[in-house]
Short mmCIF file of C-alpha atoms in Angstrom, two decimals:
data_model
loop_
_atom_site.label_atom_id
_atom_site.label_comp_id
_atom_site.label_asym_id
_atom_site.label_seq_id
_atom_site.Cartn_x
_atom_site.Cartn_y
_atom_site.Cartn_z
CA MET A 1 113.79 87.12 130.59
CA ILE A 2 115.64 85.92 127.76
CA ARG A 3 113.52 83.31 126.78
CA PHE A 4 110.30 85.44 127.08
CA LEU A 5 111.75 87.99 124.33
CA LYS A 6 112.98 84.95 121.83
CA ASP A 7 109.26 84.04 122.16
CA ARG A 8 108.21 87.62 121.40
CA MET A 9 110.60 87.61 118.82
CA SER A 10 109.46 84.14 117.04
CA ALA A 11 106.16 84.94 117.30
CA LEU A 12 104.89 85.20 113.83
CA LEU A 13 101.59 86.62 114.50
CA GLU A 14 101.26 88.49 117.73
CA LEU A 15 97.67 89.38 119.15
CA ASN A 16 97.60 91.59 122.14
CA ASN A 17 94.46 92.34 124.29
CA LEU A 18 92.26 92.67 121.31
CA VAL A 19 88.57 94.26 121.94
CA LYS A 20 85.84 94.79 119.63
CA ARG A 21 82.38 96.34 120.39
CA PHE A 22 79.45 96.63 117.96
CA GLN A 23 77.16 99.05 119.96
CA SER A 24 76.73 97.94 123.38
CA PHE A 25 77.35 93.94 122.36
CA THR A 26 81.57 93.23 123.10
CA ALA A 27 82.03 90.89 120.64
CA VAL A 28 85.61 90.02 121.68
CA ASN A 29 86.96 91.05 124.99
CA GLY A 30 90.65 91.27 125.41
CA ILE A 31 92.10 88.24 123.63
CA SER A 32 95.85 87.94 123.64
CA LEU A 33 97.22 85.36 121.49
CA ASP A 34 101.23 84.65 120.27
CA VAL A 35 101.42 81.67 117.50
CA PRO A 36 105.49 81.30 116.68
CA ALA A 37 106.35 80.05 113.12
CA GLY A 38 105.67 75.91 112.75
CA GLU A 39 102.74 76.39 115.16
CA VAL A 40 98.88 75.42 113.75
CA LEU A 41 96.43 77.19 116.31
CA GLY A 42 93.07 75.94 116.49
CA PHE A 43 90.88 78.37 116.98
CA LEU A 44 87.79 76.88 118.68
CA GLY A 45 84.67 78.37 120.40
CA PRO A 46 80.63 77.79 120.34
CA ASN A 47 78.61 80.00 117.60
CA GLY A 48 78.53 83.94 118.10
CA ALA A 49 81.80 83.60 120.46
CA GLY A 50 84.14 86.47 118.79
CA LYS A 51 86.18 83.56 116.79
CA SER A 52 85.39 85.24 112.84
CA THR A 53 85.76 88.47 114.88
CA THR A 54 88.98 88.03 116.25
CA MET A 55 90.51 86.78 112.88
CA LYS A 56 89.10 89.70 110.99
CA MET A 57 91.05 91.75 113.51
CA ALA A 58 93.80 89.58 113.27
CA ALA A 59 94.07 90.00 109.23
CA GLY A 60 93.29 93.94 109.46
CA PHE A 61 89.79 94.01 108.06
CA LEU A 62 88.63 95.25 111.15
CA THR A 63 89.85 97.65 113.31
CA PRO A 64 90.05 96.83 117.08
CA ASP A 65 88.54 99.18 119.82
CA ASP A 66 91.72 98.14 121.61
CA GLY A 67 94.79 95.95 121.52
CA SER A 68 96.70 95.57 118.63
CA ALA A 69 97.51 92.99 115.94
CA ARG A 70 101.11 92.17 114.60
CA ILE A 71 102.01 89.99 111.46
CA CYS A 72 105.81 89.41 111.71
CA GLY A 73 106.77 92.24 113.51
CA VAL A 74 104.84 94.57 111.37
CA ASP A 75 101.65 96.25 113.51
CA VAL A 76 98.47 95.52 111.38
CA ALA A 77 96.46 98.88 112.43
CA SER A 78 99.07 101.44 111.60
CA GLU A 79 101.60 99.95 108.41
CA PRO A 80 98.32 97.64 106.94
CA GLU A 81 100.02 97.79 103.43
CA LYS A 82 103.14 96.14 104.51
CA ALA A 83 101.96 93.78 106.97
CA ARG A 84 99.46 92.13 104.81
CA LEU A 85 102.01 91.16 102.46
CA ASN A 86 103.04 88.34 104.64
CA LEU A 87 99.04 87.43 105.41
CA GLY A 88 97.33 84.67 103.43
CA TYR A 89 93.69 84.92 104.67
CA LEU A 90 90.56 82.90 103.84
CA PRO A 91 87.88 84.54 105.22
CA GLU A 92 83.98 83.21 106.40
CA GLY A 93 82.39 81.68 103.74
CA ALA A 94 85.35 81.90 101.60
CA PRO A 95 84.12 84.66 99.16
CA ALA A 96 85.12 85.15 95.54
CA TYR A 97 84.32 86.88 92.70
CA GLY A 98 81.35 84.71 91.31
CA GLU A 99 81.98 85.89 87.57
CA MET A 100 85.53 84.98 87.03
CA SER A 101 86.74 81.49 86.05
CA VAL A 102 89.11 80.14 88.66
CA ALA A 103 92.26 80.97 86.62
CA GLY A 104 91.11 84.07 86.06
CA PHE A 105 90.93 85.23 89.60
CA LEU A 106 94.04 83.37 90.69
CA LYS A 107 95.75 85.90 87.85
CA PHE A 108 93.84 89.04 89.32
CA CYS A 109 95.64 87.78 93.27
CA ALA A 110 98.60 87.04 92.18
CA LYS A 111 98.82 90.85 90.55
CA MET A 112 97.31 92.14 93.80
CA ARG A 113 100.51 90.29 95.39
CA ASN A 114 102.80 91.77 92.91
CA LEU A 115 104.03 88.61 91.10
CA SER A 116 103.91 88.81 87.47
CA GLY A 117 105.30 86.69 84.43
CA ALA A 118 106.62 83.99 85.51
CA GLU A 119 106.70 84.12 88.83
CA ALA A 120 103.04 84.34 89.04
CA GLY A 121 102.22 81.61 86.50
CA ASP A 122 104.72 79.28 89.09
CA ALA A 123 102.72 80.49 92.40
CA ILE A 124 99.56 79.91 90.63
CA ALA A 125 100.34 76.19 89.62
CA ARG A 126 101.67 75.65 92.52
CA ALA A 127 98.36 76.39 94.45
CA VAL A 128 96.22 74.76 91.86
CA GLU A 129 98.27 71.40 92.50
CA ARG A 130 97.95 71.69 95.98
CA THR A 131 94.38 72.67 96.32
CA GLU A 132 93.49 70.06 93.47
CA LEU A 133 91.75 72.67 91.17
CA GLY A 134 93.50 71.57 87.92
CA ALA A 135 89.90 70.29 86.42
CA VAL A 136 88.01 73.40 87.02
CA LEU A 137 90.76 76.48 85.89
CA GLU A 138 88.43 77.86 83.57
CA GLN A 139 85.14 77.14 85.16
CA PRO A 140 83.00 80.22 86.46
CA ILE A 141 83.31 79.98 90.42
CA GLU A 142 79.63 81.13 91.06
CA THR A 143 79.11 77.94 89.00
CA MET A 144 80.83 75.57 91.59
CA SER A 145 80.02 73.53 94.86
CA LYS A 146 81.18 74.92 98.03
CA GLY A 147 83.88 72.31 98.51
CA PHE A 148 85.57 73.52 95.25
CA LYS A 149 84.92 77.15 96.39
CA ARG A 150 86.30 76.58 99.57
CA ARG A 151 89.49 75.24 97.91
CA VAL A 152 89.40 78.33 95.61
CA GLY A 153 89.66 80.57 98.76
CA LEU A 154 92.56 77.92 100.06
CA ALA A 155 94.41 78.76 96.62
CA GLN A 156 94.25 82.36 96.89
CA ALA A 157 95.20 82.37 100.77
CA ILE A 158 98.53 80.43 100.03
CA LEU A 159 99.56 81.56 96.61
CA HIS A 160 102.21 83.88 97.55
CA GLU A 161 103.50 81.43 99.83
CA PRO A 162 102.75 83.66 103.08
CA ARG A 163 104.45 83.48 106.76
CA VAL A 164 101.10 84.06 108.28
CA LEU A 165 97.98 82.04 107.31
CA ILE A 166 94.60 82.80 109.21
CA LEU A 167 91.53 80.45 107.91
CA ASP A 168 88.50 81.39 108.71
CA GLU A 169 86.72 77.44 108.92
CA PRO A 170 88.93 75.77 105.83
CA THR A 171 87.01 72.79 105.96
CA ASP A 172 83.16 73.73 106.23
CA GLY A 173 81.39 72.17 103.27
CA LEU A 174 84.16 69.70 102.35
CA ASP A 175 83.44 66.19 102.22
CA PRO A 176 85.72 63.69 104.38
CA ASN A 177 88.51 63.42 101.76
CA GLN A 178 88.58 66.54 100.70
CA LYS A 179 88.58 67.29 104.44
CA HIS A 180 91.76 65.19 104.74
CA GLN A 181 93.36 66.80 101.69
CA VAL A 182 93.16 70.23 103.16
CA ARG A 183 94.59 68.84 106.42
CA GLN A 184 97.53 67.47 104.62
CA LEU A 185 98.06 70.85 102.94
CA ILE A 186 97.58 72.75 106.46
CA ARG A 187 100.41 70.41 107.83
CA ASP A 188 102.89 70.57 105.00
CA MET A 189 102.43 74.09 104.91
CA ALA A 190 103.18 74.59 108.55
CA ALA A 191 106.79 73.99 109.06
CA ASP A 192 107.65 77.70 108.64
CA ARG A 193 104.73 79.41 109.01
CA ALA A 194 101.95 80.55 112.20
CA ILE A 195 98.44 78.88 111.07
CA VAL A 196 95.36 79.86 112.68
CA ILE A 197 92.27 77.68 111.75
CA SER A 198 88.77 78.45 112.98
CA THR A 199 87.03 75.72 113.42
CA HIS A 200 83.72 73.73 115.14
CA ILE A 201 84.82 70.32 114.19
CA LEU A 202 86.87 69.03 117.16
CA GLU A 203 88.68 66.46 115.63
CA GLU A 204 90.63 69.13 113.33
CA VAL A 205 92.51 69.57 116.89
CA ASP A 206 93.74 66.40 116.65
CA ALA A 207 94.19 65.96 113.31
CA VAL A 208 96.24 68.92 112.50
CA CYS A 209 96.57 71.61 115.29
CA SER A 210 100.12 71.88 117.63
CA ARG A 211 97.89 74.08 119.74
CA ALA A 212 94.17 74.72 120.63
CA VAL A 213 92.31 78.13 121.99
CA ILE A 214 88.80 78.08 123.28
CA ILE A 215 87.14 81.34 123.48
CA ASP A 216 83.84 82.34 124.80
CA ARG A 217 82.20 85.37 124.94
CA GLY A 218 84.83 87.05 123.55
CA THR A 219 87.55 85.99 126.08
CA VAL A 220 89.98 83.23 125.77
CA VAL A 221 88.83 80.15 128.59
CA ALA A 222 91.41 77.68 127.44
CA ASP A 223 94.71 77.61 125.62
CA GLY A 224 96.65 74.50 125.34
CA THR A 225 97.57 71.18 123.07
CA ALA A 226 94.98 68.56 122.83
CA ALA A 227 96.00 66.91 125.91
CA GLU A 228 95.96 69.42 127.57
CA LEU A 229 92.91 70.75 127.09
CA ARG A 230 91.15 66.94 127.85
CA LYS A 231 92.62 67.10 131.43
CA LEU A 232 89.78 70.21 131.63
CA ALA A 233 86.94 67.93 131.51
CA PRO A 234 85.14 67.21 134.63
CA GLY A 235 86.21 64.63 136.50
CA LYS A 236 89.29 64.41 134.59
CA ALA A 237 88.14 60.92 134.08
CA LYS A 238 90.57 58.84 131.75
CA GLY A 239 89.57 59.03 128.21
CA ALA A 240 88.06 62.27 128.75
CA SER A 241 87.12 63.70 125.04
CA LEU A 242 87.46 67.20 123.53
CA GLU A 243 84.01 67.83 123.85
CA ASP A 244 83.83 67.11 127.15
CA ALA A 245 86.20 69.77 127.39
CA PHE A 246 84.83 72.06 124.91
CA ARG A 247 81.09 72.04 126.66
CA HIS A 248 82.57 72.35 130.14
CA VAL A 249 84.71 75.37 129.55
CA THR A 250 81.98 77.25 127.06
CA ALA A 251 78.77 76.55 129.37
CA PRO A 252 75.53 77.73 127.31
CA ALA A 253 73.96 81.47 127.60
CA SER A 254 71.25 81.62 130.21
CA GLY A 255 68.92 82.07 127.36
CA GLU A 256 70.13 78.98 125.24
CA GLY A 257 70.34 77.19 128.21
CA GLU A 258 66.74 77.56 129.21
CA ALA A 259 65.88 77.09 125.49
CA HIS A 260 66.74 73.36 125.77
CA VAL A 261 65.08 72.82 128.65
CA MET B 1 100.05 101.60 91.01
CA SER B 2 100.00 97.90 89.51
CA ARG B 3 97.30 97.22 91.90
CA THR B 4 95.28 99.69 90.96
CA MET B 5 95.40 98.62 87.43
CA ALA B 6 94.64 95.03 88.27
CA ILE B 7 91.74 96.66 90.21
CA PHE B 8 90.78 98.43 87.18
CA GLN B 9 90.77 95.27 85.06
CA ARG B 10 88.99 93.34 86.87
CA GLU B 11 86.41 95.74 87.54
CA LEU B 12 86.35 96.61 83.39
CA SER B 13 86.09 92.51 82.28
CA GLY B 14 83.51 92.55 84.97
CA TYR B 15 81.03 94.43 83.18
CA PHE B 16 81.29 92.86 79.85
CA ASN B 17 81.33 89.27 81.16
CA THR B 18 78.01 89.75 81.78
CA PRO B 19 75.34 90.44 79.59
CA ILE B 20 74.22 93.88 81.28
CA ALA B 21 76.70 95.88 79.83
CA TYR B 22 75.75 94.97 76.48
CA VAL B 23 72.04 95.72 77.22
CA PHE B 24 73.05 98.72 78.91
CA LEU B 25 75.30 100.23 76.11
CA ILE B 26 72.06 99.49 73.45
CA ILE B 27 70.25 101.34 75.52
CA PHE B 28 72.36 104.16 75.84
CA VAL B 29 72.74 104.75 71.96
CA MET B 30 68.82 103.98 71.65
CA LEU B 31 68.06 106.66 74.04
CA ALA B 32 71.02 108.86 72.68
CA GLY B 33 69.33 108.54 69.11
CA LEU B 34 66.33 109.14 69.92
CA PHE B 35 67.17 112.52 72.61
CA THR B 36 69.17 113.89 69.10
CA PHE B 37 67.09 113.08 66.57
CA TYR B 38 63.35 112.96 67.86
CA ILE B 39 63.57 115.33 70.78
CA GLY B 40 66.11 117.17 69.80
CA ASN B 41 64.90 117.79 66.19
CA LEU B 42 68.87 117.15 64.58
CA TYR B 43 67.05 117.40 61.01
CA GLU B 44 64.44 119.89 61.97
CA ARG B 45 67.47 122.54 63.20
CA GLY B 46 69.13 122.39 60.22
CA VAL B 47 72.32 123.34 61.75
CA ALA B 48 75.14 120.82 61.40
CA ASP B 49 76.15 120.25 65.23
CA LEU B 50 75.32 118.02 68.16
CA LEU B 51 74.01 120.31 70.65
CA PRO B 52 70.71 118.55 70.76
CA TYR B 53 72.81 115.61 71.71
CA PHE B 54 75.10 117.11 74.28
CA THR B 55 72.11 119.14 75.61
CA TYR B 56 70.09 115.90 76.66
CA LEU B 57 73.68 114.34 77.80
CA PRO B 58 73.14 115.01 81.48
CA TRP B 59 69.61 113.69 81.88
CA LEU B 60 70.37 110.54 80.12
CA PHE B 61 73.92 110.45 82.43
CA LEU B 62 71.97 110.94 85.57
CA ILE B 63 69.61 107.46 85.25
CA LEU B 64 72.44 105.58 83.35
CA VAL B 65 75.74 105.99 85.20
CA PRO B 66 74.13 105.00 88.35
CA ALA B 67 73.55 101.63 87.03
CA ILE B 68 77.43 101.68 86.17
CA SER B 69 78.33 102.43 89.70
CA MET B 70 75.99 101.14 91.38
CA ARG B 71 77.77 97.43 91.81
CA LEU B 72 81.11 98.72 92.17
CA TRP B 73 81.27 98.45 96.07
CA SER B 74 77.86 96.84 96.83
CA GLU B 75 78.77 93.88 95.42
CA GLU B 76 81.92 93.69 96.94
CA ARG B 77 79.99 93.93 100.25
CA ARG B 78 76.58 91.52 99.56
CA SER B 79 78.98 89.07 98.28
CA GLY B 80 81.84 89.36 101.29
CA THR B 81 84.55 90.00 98.73
CA ILE B 82 85.49 93.46 100.42
CA GLU B 83 87.18 91.50 102.83
CA LEU B 84 89.08 89.40 100.85
CA LEU B 85 90.12 92.84 98.98
CA MET B 86 90.59 94.47 101.94
CA THR B 87 92.81 92.61 103.26
CA MET B 88 95.11 92.08 100.30
CA PRO B 89 98.23 94.79 99.97
CA VAL B 90 96.09 97.64 99.02
CA SER B 91 95.02 100.87 100.51
CA VAL B 92 90.98 101.60 100.19
CA TRP B 93 92.79 104.63 97.67
CA GLN B 94 93.89 102.70 95.63
CA ALA B 95 91.13 100.34 95.12
CA VAL B 96 88.48 103.48 95.36
CA ILE B 97 90.51 104.88 92.07
CA GLY B 98 90.79 101.79 90.19
CA LYS B 99 87.20 100.72 90.66
CA TRP B 100 86.47 104.49 89.88
CA LEU B 101 88.51 104.47 86.62
CA ALA B 102 86.99 100.63 85.08
CA GLY B 103 83.27 102.71 85.49
CA SER B 104 84.83 105.67 83.72
CA ALA B 105 86.49 103.42 80.78
CA PHE B 106 83.48 101.89 80.46
CA VAL B 107 81.31 105.08 79.94
CA ALA B 108 84.06 106.31 77.46
CA VAL B 109 83.38 103.10 75.28
CA ALA B 110 79.23 104.26 75.53
CA LEU B 111 80.44 107.56 74.44
CA ALA B 112 82.54 105.54 71.77
CA CYS B 113 79.43 104.10 70.55
CA THR B 114 77.77 107.64 69.98
CA ILE B 115 80.76 108.40 67.50
CA PRO B 116 78.71 107.69 64.26
CA LEU B 117 75.91 110.48 65.29
CA TRP B 118 79.36 112.52 65.00
CA LEU B 119 79.67 111.14 61.53
CA THR B 120 76.43 111.85 60.61
CA VAL B 121 76.74 115.46 60.86
CA ASN B 122 79.88 115.58 59.13
CA TYR B 123 78.19 113.99 56.38
CA LEU B 124 75.01 116.41 56.45
CA GLY B 125 77.40 119.43 56.65
CA SER B 126 80.61 120.78 57.90
CA PRO B 127 79.93 121.55 61.76
CA ASP B 128 82.73 122.47 64.52
CA ASN B 129 84.56 119.37 64.82
CA GLY B 130 87.02 120.98 67.57
CA VAL B 131 83.28 121.93 69.74
CA ILE B 132 82.58 118.33 69.04
CA ALA B 133 85.47 117.05 70.69
CA VAL B 134 85.67 118.87 72.86
CA SER B 135 81.95 118.52 74.03
CA TYR B 136 82.79 114.52 74.29
CA LEU B 137 85.69 115.24 76.81
CA GLY B 138 83.27 117.71 78.78
CA ALA B 139 80.74 114.57 78.71
CA LEU B 140 83.27 112.09 79.83
CA ALA B 141 84.31 114.45 82.40
CA LEU B 142 80.71 114.78 83.99
CA ALA B 143 80.16 111.35 83.92
CA SER B 144 83.40 110.68 86.15
CA VAL B 145 81.60 113.24 88.46
CA PHE B 146 78.49 111.06 88.49
CA LEU B 147 80.44 108.29 89.16
CA ALA B 148 82.38 109.40 91.93
CA ILE B 149 79.10 109.85 93.21
CA GLY B 150 77.70 106.76 92.68
CA SER B 151 80.35 105.16 93.77
CA CYS B 152 80.06 106.67 96.84
CA MET B 153 76.45 105.85 96.90
CA SER B 154 77.61 102.29 96.60
CA ALA B 155 79.74 101.88 99.29
CA LEU B 156 77.20 102.98 101.76
CA THR B 157 75.13 99.79 100.97
CA SER B 158 75.28 96.37 100.41
CA ASN B 159 71.61 96.65 98.23
CA GLN B 160 72.73 97.80 94.73
CA VAL B 161 69.39 99.02 94.32
CA ILE B 162 69.73 101.57 96.78
CA ALA B 163 72.42 102.27 95.98
CA PHE B 164 71.10 103.18 92.23
CA VAL B 165 68.28 105.23 94.13
CA LEU B 166 70.56 107.36 96.12
CA ALA B 167 73.03 107.82 93.26
CA VAL B 168 70.11 109.18 91.05
CA SER B 169 68.39 111.50 93.72
CA ALA B 170 71.99 112.87 94.63
CA GLY B 171 72.66 113.19 90.82
CA PHE B 172 69.12 114.93 90.67
CA VAL B 173 70.33 117.89 92.94
CA PHE B 174 73.57 118.51 91.40
CA VAL B 175 72.20 118.58 88.11
CA THR B 176 69.01 120.68 89.46
CA SER B 177 70.93 123.12 91.55
CA GLY B 178 71.40 125.37 88.54
CA THR B 179 67.92 125.44 86.72
CA PRO B 180 66.03 128.90 87.37
CA ILE B 181 63.60 126.90 89.52
CA VAL B 182 65.51 125.89 92.13
CA LEU B 183 67.79 129.05 91.76
CA ASP B 184 64.71 131.43 91.90
CA GLY B 185 63.36 129.69 94.87
CA VAL B 186 66.42 129.89 96.47
CA ARG B 187 67.07 134.06 95.66
CA THR B 188 63.48 134.32 97.72
CA VAL B 189 65.08 133.02 101.30
CA ALA B 190 68.36 133.64 100.95
CA PRO B 191 71.19 136.29 99.80
CA GLU B 192 72.19 136.23 96.02
CA ALA B 193 75.54 134.96 96.80
CA ILE B 194 74.20 131.52 98.25
CA ALA B 195 72.38 131.57 95.07
CA ALA B 196 75.74 131.74 93.07
CA GLY B 197 77.47 129.36 95.20
CA ILE B 198 75.04 127.01 94.68
CA ALA B 199 74.92 127.31 91.37
CA SER B 200 78.62 127.38 90.77
CA LEU B 201 77.95 123.59 91.93
CA SER B 202 76.03 122.36 89.43
CA VAL B 203 76.41 120.36 86.50
CA LEU B 204 74.48 122.60 84.15
CA THR B 205 76.33 125.67 85.00
CA HIS B 206 79.71 124.46 83.71
CA TYR B 207 78.74 121.34 81.68
CA GLU B 208 77.03 124.71 79.29
CA GLY B 209 79.98 125.98 78.50
CA LEU B 210 81.86 122.70 77.63
CA THR B 211 78.92 122.08 74.98
CA ARG B 212 79.91 125.24 73.15
CA GLY B 213 83.32 124.13 73.16
CA LEU B 214 84.65 126.24 75.81
CA ILE B 215 87.25 124.78 78.55
CA ASP B 216 87.45 127.19 81.19
CA VAL B 217 88.92 127.00 84.55
CA PRO B 218 86.01 126.68 86.64
CA ALA B 219 84.51 123.87 84.99
CA VAL B 220 87.95 122.43 85.04
CA VAL B 221 88.17 123.04 88.88
CA TRP B 222 84.53 121.90 89.49
CA VAL B 223 84.91 118.68 87.79
CA VAL B 224 88.78 118.16 89.57
CA SER B 225 87.25 119.33 93.15
CA MET B 226 83.90 117.52 92.78
CA THR B 227 85.60 113.83 91.85
CA ALA B 228 88.14 114.31 94.66
CA PHE B 229 85.33 114.96 97.10
CA TRP B 230 83.25 112.49 96.46
CA LEU B 231 86.13 109.57 95.87
CA PHE B 232 87.47 110.68 99.46
CA ALA B 233 83.77 110.18 100.70
CA THR B 234 83.82 106.72 98.77
CA THR B 235 86.80 106.15 101.09
CA VAL B 236 85.84 107.14 104.26
CA ALA B 237 81.83 105.39 103.54
CA VAL B 238 84.47 101.96 102.87
CA GLU B 239 86.33 102.00 105.95
CA LEU B 240 83.33 102.85 108.04
CA LYS B 241 80.92 100.49 106.91
CA LYS B 242 83.43 97.52 105.52
CA ALA B 243 82.40 96.20 109.05
CA GLY B 244 78.61 95.80 108.54
#
């Protein structure tokens, strides 16, 4: 019991039975997760499984139809502004104000985070260094490549040193070198933070995640370390890959399955 | 408050980051001059005032203010930045006010560009400058109401063109509801009280007094309540539509 309470207390991000319906379609159907400090949780699942919807609810952008999300113990729905103080969020597709320069955008984000003067300058310098954006500071974001835009999105997410980082496909569109850098960045930041990253790249789980959750059709179908997930592969053969396990637990929907025949 | 100001600054500089702002200002000043000198017959009237300018201003605002307000929320939704903005520690209210203030500030700049008209009538004669000052204030208040309506329409759609058309349509209803054509039509089917109620919602009813230098309580109540209502409607629309 004490152990259980301790675990709950130390969880920086708590998702409790989240449900989201769009008309008659249930996108997320009762997802519960606790992410303590020091953990990098890989959020896996086929397209349309509900990864982004869950992350949007965790970040307080979408209101869940049922269940709750807490960031550092603060309920996202009832005290959204307080909860978001401790949140860094990279939305899907890394949206940013295209007409702004990188520097202008990060300054705006710093102001929104109540950082000003030297404090804001330091925070921006640190985020720019970590995401290697120094060379393009004055460039309008809309003129930049996908990889740079993603790094701008990452820079705004880590700007205020949040305790909880929710990153929706942080390495999408990056070249192998950039992927390596971003993974390194995530590992460096993990020590005292709870980090959730969604990805379809299974190698990412081995590269950065201390734990992975696979969801399918709105529910958690597997939860554990990369080694534990491998054991789920059929036959439990030695050397089973994460991909085998992934395919095994996320059976394609009947329509899609037939289309491949 | 500081976050509202951050949003305000970003939006306002956003207008001037694109050539559209300058195109808008030029068109606004040209049309204002056209209405004042040609259609309003400033010279032929032989009176040193800006009544022709202020009389046509609601109709000019009807088209031009939606052009300012259309991007406020539509663009956030189209580009997905609304997800960024609404996961920062800011309330919907603060964001709505910041954006609306930025639009109002832009209109203030546009109005300031027509100050040469004011100087012209002072050169030509001796107008009542108090009346003109109140008229400018009234024009800004009117534009702020239109902007509040426009920001609500902008929050309803991720398409700027649709936001523009919706805002012009809604604005048109509020301008024309005070005209005799509409009111006489209403009187034939409804009691006078309803016609008076519709007239009291109209832009023209309250704006007319302001162009004569008259700041009366109903006009102030109208400006404040219309703005508050439409900004509130904007927050509701942002909340409801941000998912889709």
